Coordinates of C-alpha atoms in Angstrom, one line a residue:
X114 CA 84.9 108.9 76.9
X115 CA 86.5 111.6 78.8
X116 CA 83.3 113.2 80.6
X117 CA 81.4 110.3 80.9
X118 CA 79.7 106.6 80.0
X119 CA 77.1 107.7 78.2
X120 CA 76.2 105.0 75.6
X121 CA 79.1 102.7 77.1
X122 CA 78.3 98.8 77.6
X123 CA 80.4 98.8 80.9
X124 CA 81.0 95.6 83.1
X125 CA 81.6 95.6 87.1
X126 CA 82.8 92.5 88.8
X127 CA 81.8 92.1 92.6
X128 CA 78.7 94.4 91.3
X129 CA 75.9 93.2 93.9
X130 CA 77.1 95.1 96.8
X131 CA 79.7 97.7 97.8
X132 CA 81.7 99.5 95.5
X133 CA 80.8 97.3 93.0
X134 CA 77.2 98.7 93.4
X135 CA 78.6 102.0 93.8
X136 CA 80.2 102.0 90.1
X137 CA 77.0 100.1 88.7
X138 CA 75.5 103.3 90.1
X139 CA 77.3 106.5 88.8
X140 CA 77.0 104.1 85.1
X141 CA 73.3 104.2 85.6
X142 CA 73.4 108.0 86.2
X143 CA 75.4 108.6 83.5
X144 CA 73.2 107.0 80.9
X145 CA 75.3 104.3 79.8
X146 CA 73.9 101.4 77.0
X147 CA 73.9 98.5 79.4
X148 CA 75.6 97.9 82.9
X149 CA 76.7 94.3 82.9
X150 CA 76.6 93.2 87.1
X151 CA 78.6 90.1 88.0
X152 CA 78.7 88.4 91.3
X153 CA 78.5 84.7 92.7
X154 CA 75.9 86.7 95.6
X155 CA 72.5 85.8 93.6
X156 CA 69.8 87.5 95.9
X157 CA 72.5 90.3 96.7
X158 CA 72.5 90.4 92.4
X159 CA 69.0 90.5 91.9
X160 CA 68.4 93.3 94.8
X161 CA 70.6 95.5 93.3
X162 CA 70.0 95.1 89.8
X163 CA 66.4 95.5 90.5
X164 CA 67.5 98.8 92.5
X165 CA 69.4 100.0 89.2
X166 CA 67.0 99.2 86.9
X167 CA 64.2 101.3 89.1
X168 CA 66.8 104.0 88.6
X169 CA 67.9 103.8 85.0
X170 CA 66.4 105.5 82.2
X171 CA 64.9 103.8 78.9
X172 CA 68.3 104.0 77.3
X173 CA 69.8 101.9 80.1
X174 CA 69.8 98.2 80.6
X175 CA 70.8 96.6 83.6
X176 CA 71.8 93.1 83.2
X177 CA 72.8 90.9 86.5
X178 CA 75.1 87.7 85.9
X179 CA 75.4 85.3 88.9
X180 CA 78.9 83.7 88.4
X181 CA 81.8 83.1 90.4
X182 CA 84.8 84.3 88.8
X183 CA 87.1 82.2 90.9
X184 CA 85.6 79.4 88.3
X185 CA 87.8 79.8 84.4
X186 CA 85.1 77.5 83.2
X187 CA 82.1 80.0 84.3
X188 CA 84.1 83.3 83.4
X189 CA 84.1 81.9 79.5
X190 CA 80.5 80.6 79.8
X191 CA 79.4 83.5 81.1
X192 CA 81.2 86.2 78.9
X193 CA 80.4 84.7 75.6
X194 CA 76.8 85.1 77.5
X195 CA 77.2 88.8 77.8
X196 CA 79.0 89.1 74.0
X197 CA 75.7 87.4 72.5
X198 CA 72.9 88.3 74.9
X199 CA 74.9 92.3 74.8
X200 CA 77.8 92.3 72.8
X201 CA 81.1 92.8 74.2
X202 CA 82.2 95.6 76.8
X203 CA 83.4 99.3 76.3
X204 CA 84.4 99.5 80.1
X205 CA 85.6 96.3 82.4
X206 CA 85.9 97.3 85.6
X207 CA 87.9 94.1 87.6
X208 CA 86.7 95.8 91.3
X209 CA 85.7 92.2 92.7
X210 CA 88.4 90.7 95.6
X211 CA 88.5 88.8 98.9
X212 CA 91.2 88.6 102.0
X213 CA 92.4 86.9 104.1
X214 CA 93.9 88.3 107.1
X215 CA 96.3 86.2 108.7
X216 CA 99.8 85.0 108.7
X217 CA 101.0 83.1 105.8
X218 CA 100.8 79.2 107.8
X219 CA 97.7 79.9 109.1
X220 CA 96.1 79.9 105.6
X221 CA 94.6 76.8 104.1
X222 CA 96.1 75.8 100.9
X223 CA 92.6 75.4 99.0
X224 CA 90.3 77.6 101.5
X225 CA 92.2 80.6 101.6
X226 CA 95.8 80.7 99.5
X227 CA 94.7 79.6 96.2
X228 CA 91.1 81.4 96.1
X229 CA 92.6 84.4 97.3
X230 CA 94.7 84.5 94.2
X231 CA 92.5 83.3 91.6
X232 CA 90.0 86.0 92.2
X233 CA 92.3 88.5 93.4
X234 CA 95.1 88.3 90.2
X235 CA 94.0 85.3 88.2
X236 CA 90.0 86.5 87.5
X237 CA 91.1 89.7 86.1
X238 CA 93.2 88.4 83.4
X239 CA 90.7 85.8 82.3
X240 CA 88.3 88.0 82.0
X241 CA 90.1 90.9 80.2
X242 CA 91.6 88.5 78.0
X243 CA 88.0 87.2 77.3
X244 CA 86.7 91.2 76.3
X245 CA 90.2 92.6 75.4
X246 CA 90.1 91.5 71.6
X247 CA 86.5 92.8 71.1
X248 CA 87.8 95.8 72.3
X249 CA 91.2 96.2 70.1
X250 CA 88.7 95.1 67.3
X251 CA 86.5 98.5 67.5
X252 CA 87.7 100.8 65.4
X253 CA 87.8 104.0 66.8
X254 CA 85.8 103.4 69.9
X255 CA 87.5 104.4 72.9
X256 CA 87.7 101.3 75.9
X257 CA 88.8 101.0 79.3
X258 CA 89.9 98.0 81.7
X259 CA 90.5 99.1 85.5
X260 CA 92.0 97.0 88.0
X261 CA 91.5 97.5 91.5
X262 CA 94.4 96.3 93.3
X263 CA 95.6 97.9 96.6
X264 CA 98.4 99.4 98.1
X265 CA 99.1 95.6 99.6
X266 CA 100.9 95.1 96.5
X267 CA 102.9 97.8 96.6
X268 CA 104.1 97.6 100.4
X269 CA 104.9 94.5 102.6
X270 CA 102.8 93.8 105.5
X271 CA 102.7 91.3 108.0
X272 CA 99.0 88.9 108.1
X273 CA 98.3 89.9 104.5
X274 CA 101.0 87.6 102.3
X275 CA 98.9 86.1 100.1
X276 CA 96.3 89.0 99.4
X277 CA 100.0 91.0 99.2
X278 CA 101.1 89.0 96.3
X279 CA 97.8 88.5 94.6
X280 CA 97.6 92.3 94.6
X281 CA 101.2 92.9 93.1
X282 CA 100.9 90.2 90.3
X283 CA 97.4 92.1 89.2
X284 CA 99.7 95.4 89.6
X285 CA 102.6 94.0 87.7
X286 CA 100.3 92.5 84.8
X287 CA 97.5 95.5 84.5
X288 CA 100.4 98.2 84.0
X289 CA 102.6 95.9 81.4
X290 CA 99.0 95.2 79.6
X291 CA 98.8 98.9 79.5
X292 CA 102.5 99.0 77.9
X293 CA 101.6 96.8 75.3
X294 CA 98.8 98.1 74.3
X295 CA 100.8 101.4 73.4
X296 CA 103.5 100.0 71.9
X297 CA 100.9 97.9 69.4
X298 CA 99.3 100.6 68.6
X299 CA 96.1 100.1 70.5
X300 CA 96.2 103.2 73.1
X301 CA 92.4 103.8 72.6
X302 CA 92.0 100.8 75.0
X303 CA 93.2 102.4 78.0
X304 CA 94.4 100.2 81.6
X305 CA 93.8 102.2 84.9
X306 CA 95.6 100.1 87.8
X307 CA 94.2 101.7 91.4
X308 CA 96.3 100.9 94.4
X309 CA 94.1 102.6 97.6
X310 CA 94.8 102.1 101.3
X311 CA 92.1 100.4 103.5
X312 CA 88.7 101.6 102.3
X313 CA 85.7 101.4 104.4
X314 CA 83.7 98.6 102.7
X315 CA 83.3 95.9 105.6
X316 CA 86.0 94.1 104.0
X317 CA 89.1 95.1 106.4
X318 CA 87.2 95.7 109.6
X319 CA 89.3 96.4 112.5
X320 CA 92.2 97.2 110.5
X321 CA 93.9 100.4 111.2
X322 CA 95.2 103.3 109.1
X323 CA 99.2 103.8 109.2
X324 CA 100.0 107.2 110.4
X325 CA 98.6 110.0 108.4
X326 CA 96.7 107.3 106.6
X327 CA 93.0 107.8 107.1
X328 CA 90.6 104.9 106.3
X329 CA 89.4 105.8 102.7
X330 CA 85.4 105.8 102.2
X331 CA 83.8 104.1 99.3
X332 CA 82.6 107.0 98.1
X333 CA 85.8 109.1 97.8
X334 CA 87.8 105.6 95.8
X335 CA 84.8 105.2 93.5
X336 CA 85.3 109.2 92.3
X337 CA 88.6 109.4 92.3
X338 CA 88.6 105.9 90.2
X339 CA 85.7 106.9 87.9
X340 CA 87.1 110.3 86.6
X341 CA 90.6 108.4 86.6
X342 CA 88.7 105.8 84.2
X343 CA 87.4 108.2 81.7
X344 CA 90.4 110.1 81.3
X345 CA 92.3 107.0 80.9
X346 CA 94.5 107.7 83.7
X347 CA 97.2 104.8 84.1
X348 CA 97.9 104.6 87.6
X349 CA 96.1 105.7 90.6
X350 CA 97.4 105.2 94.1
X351 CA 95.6 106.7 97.4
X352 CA 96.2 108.9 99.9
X353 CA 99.3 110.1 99.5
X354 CA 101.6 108.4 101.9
X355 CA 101.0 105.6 99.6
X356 CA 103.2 107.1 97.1
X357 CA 105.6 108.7 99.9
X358 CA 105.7 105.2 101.3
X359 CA 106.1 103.4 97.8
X360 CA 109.7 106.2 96.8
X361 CA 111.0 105.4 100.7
X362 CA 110.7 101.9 100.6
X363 CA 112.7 102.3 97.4
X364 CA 115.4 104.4 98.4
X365 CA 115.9 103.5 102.5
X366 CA 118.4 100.6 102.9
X367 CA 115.9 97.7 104.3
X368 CA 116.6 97.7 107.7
X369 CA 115.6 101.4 107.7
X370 CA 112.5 101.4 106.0
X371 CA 111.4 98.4 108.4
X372 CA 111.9 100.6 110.7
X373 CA 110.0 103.4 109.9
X374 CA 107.5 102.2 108.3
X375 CA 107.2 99.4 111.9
X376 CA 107.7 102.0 114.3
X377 CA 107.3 105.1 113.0
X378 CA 104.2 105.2 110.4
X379 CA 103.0 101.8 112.1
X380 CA 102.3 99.8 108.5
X381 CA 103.2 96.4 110.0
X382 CA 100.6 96.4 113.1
X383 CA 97.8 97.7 110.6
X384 CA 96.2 94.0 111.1
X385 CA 96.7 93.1 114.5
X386 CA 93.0 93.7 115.1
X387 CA 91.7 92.5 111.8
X388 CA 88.4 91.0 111.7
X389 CA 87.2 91.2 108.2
X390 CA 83.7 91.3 106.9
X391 CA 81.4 89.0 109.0

């Protein structure tokens, strides 16, 4: 699986529109056996899935799943759906996420806080933990599970708490998965954990890039996580200053790194203009 998907039964979350769509894409090019699409968007679903399928040749099935994976119930309704109806995944790509972009009171309890983390960290683990034996099961066969978290959970920032810690619980649980995987003796099932900057999807409209911090495009994350996926890369963090930012926060007594990163790179007024997808 180190060039590409070919023959791979690969399943995106958040797969109607974006980078979702984007992924479900480059898996269609690359021949794989079936691209599983989940999303709660049902027309969005069916557009693109009829969009795929126009694309995909013979070898390729394209099969859409409306379900909301903020629901436990409907993730294990739905993925012993896909195990019978396909048969259970090579390649789980966790891409799909929300925000909210305020401070922490300002968040409702049930319409923002607790959503927020059950598809953000909580829909991940459910669903890998619904695939993740199948996988360890296949002798031989190589699989994958990426996690697309963000470089929220790796940095503090002011109007993004909750999407902050829903992001670093899905760091600190996707790279430990990855460690015990190894240690047990199942490092053919491989955990990528992606931690990008603000990408240009409509999602984080009128946020704004710390300093020498560009606003990623779709295009350039999907990539950079696709080539990370196949060569079962464990960690992926973008641009740059992420990392930078990430070894300075560590070292830099607090007081400094607020500091900098406040008045020098400009991390903590990234959201002052946030509007979000509309």
């Amino acid at each position: 699986m180190t060039r590409t998907v070919s023959g791979a039964r690969v399943l995106i979350t958040g797969a109607a529109s974006g980078m979702g769509r984007l992924y479900a894409e480059r898996a269609v090019a690359e021949g794989a056996r079936a691209v599983i699409l989940w999303d709660r968007d049902a027309a969005a679903l069916t557009r693109t899935a009829a969009r795929l399928s126009e694309g995909a040749t013979g070898s390729t099935a394209v099969s859409p799943y409306v379900v909301d994976i903020g629901d436990l119930g409907a993730i294990a309704q739905t993925a012993q759906r896909v195990r019978t109806e396909i048969g259970n995944p090579d390649i789980v790509i966790n891409n799909a996420g929300i925000v909210r972009g305020a401070f922490f009171w300002e968040h409702d309890n049930g319409d923002d806080t607790r959503p927020t983390m059950q598809i953000n960290a909580l829909a991940p683990m459910y669903i890998a933990r619904e695939f993740l034996p199948g996988m360890m099961s296949t002798n031989g066969r190589e699989s994958r599970i990426v996690n697309i978290a963000s470089a929220a959970g790796l940095l503090s920032n002011p109007r993004m708490s909750v999407y902050a810690a829903s992001k670093a619980a899905l760091i600190g649980w996707s790279d430990s998965l990855r460690l015990e995987l190894v240690q047990q003796g199942f490092s053919r099932v491989k955990v990528t954990t992606v931690s990008p900057s603000y990408i240009s999807t409509g999602m984080f409209d009128g946020a704004r890039g710390p300093l020498l911090t560009p606003i990623l495009t779709p295009e350039y994350v999907v990539d950079r996580v696709w080539r990370a996926m196949l060569a079962g890369t464990p960690q992926v963090t973008m641009p740059w200053t992420v990392g930078l930012s990430t070894v300075l926060r560590g070292i830099l007594p607090l007081p400094v790194w607020d500091l900098v990163a406040g008045r020098v790179f400009g991390v903590y007024n990234t959201m002052d203009d946030f509007v979000g997808r509309r």
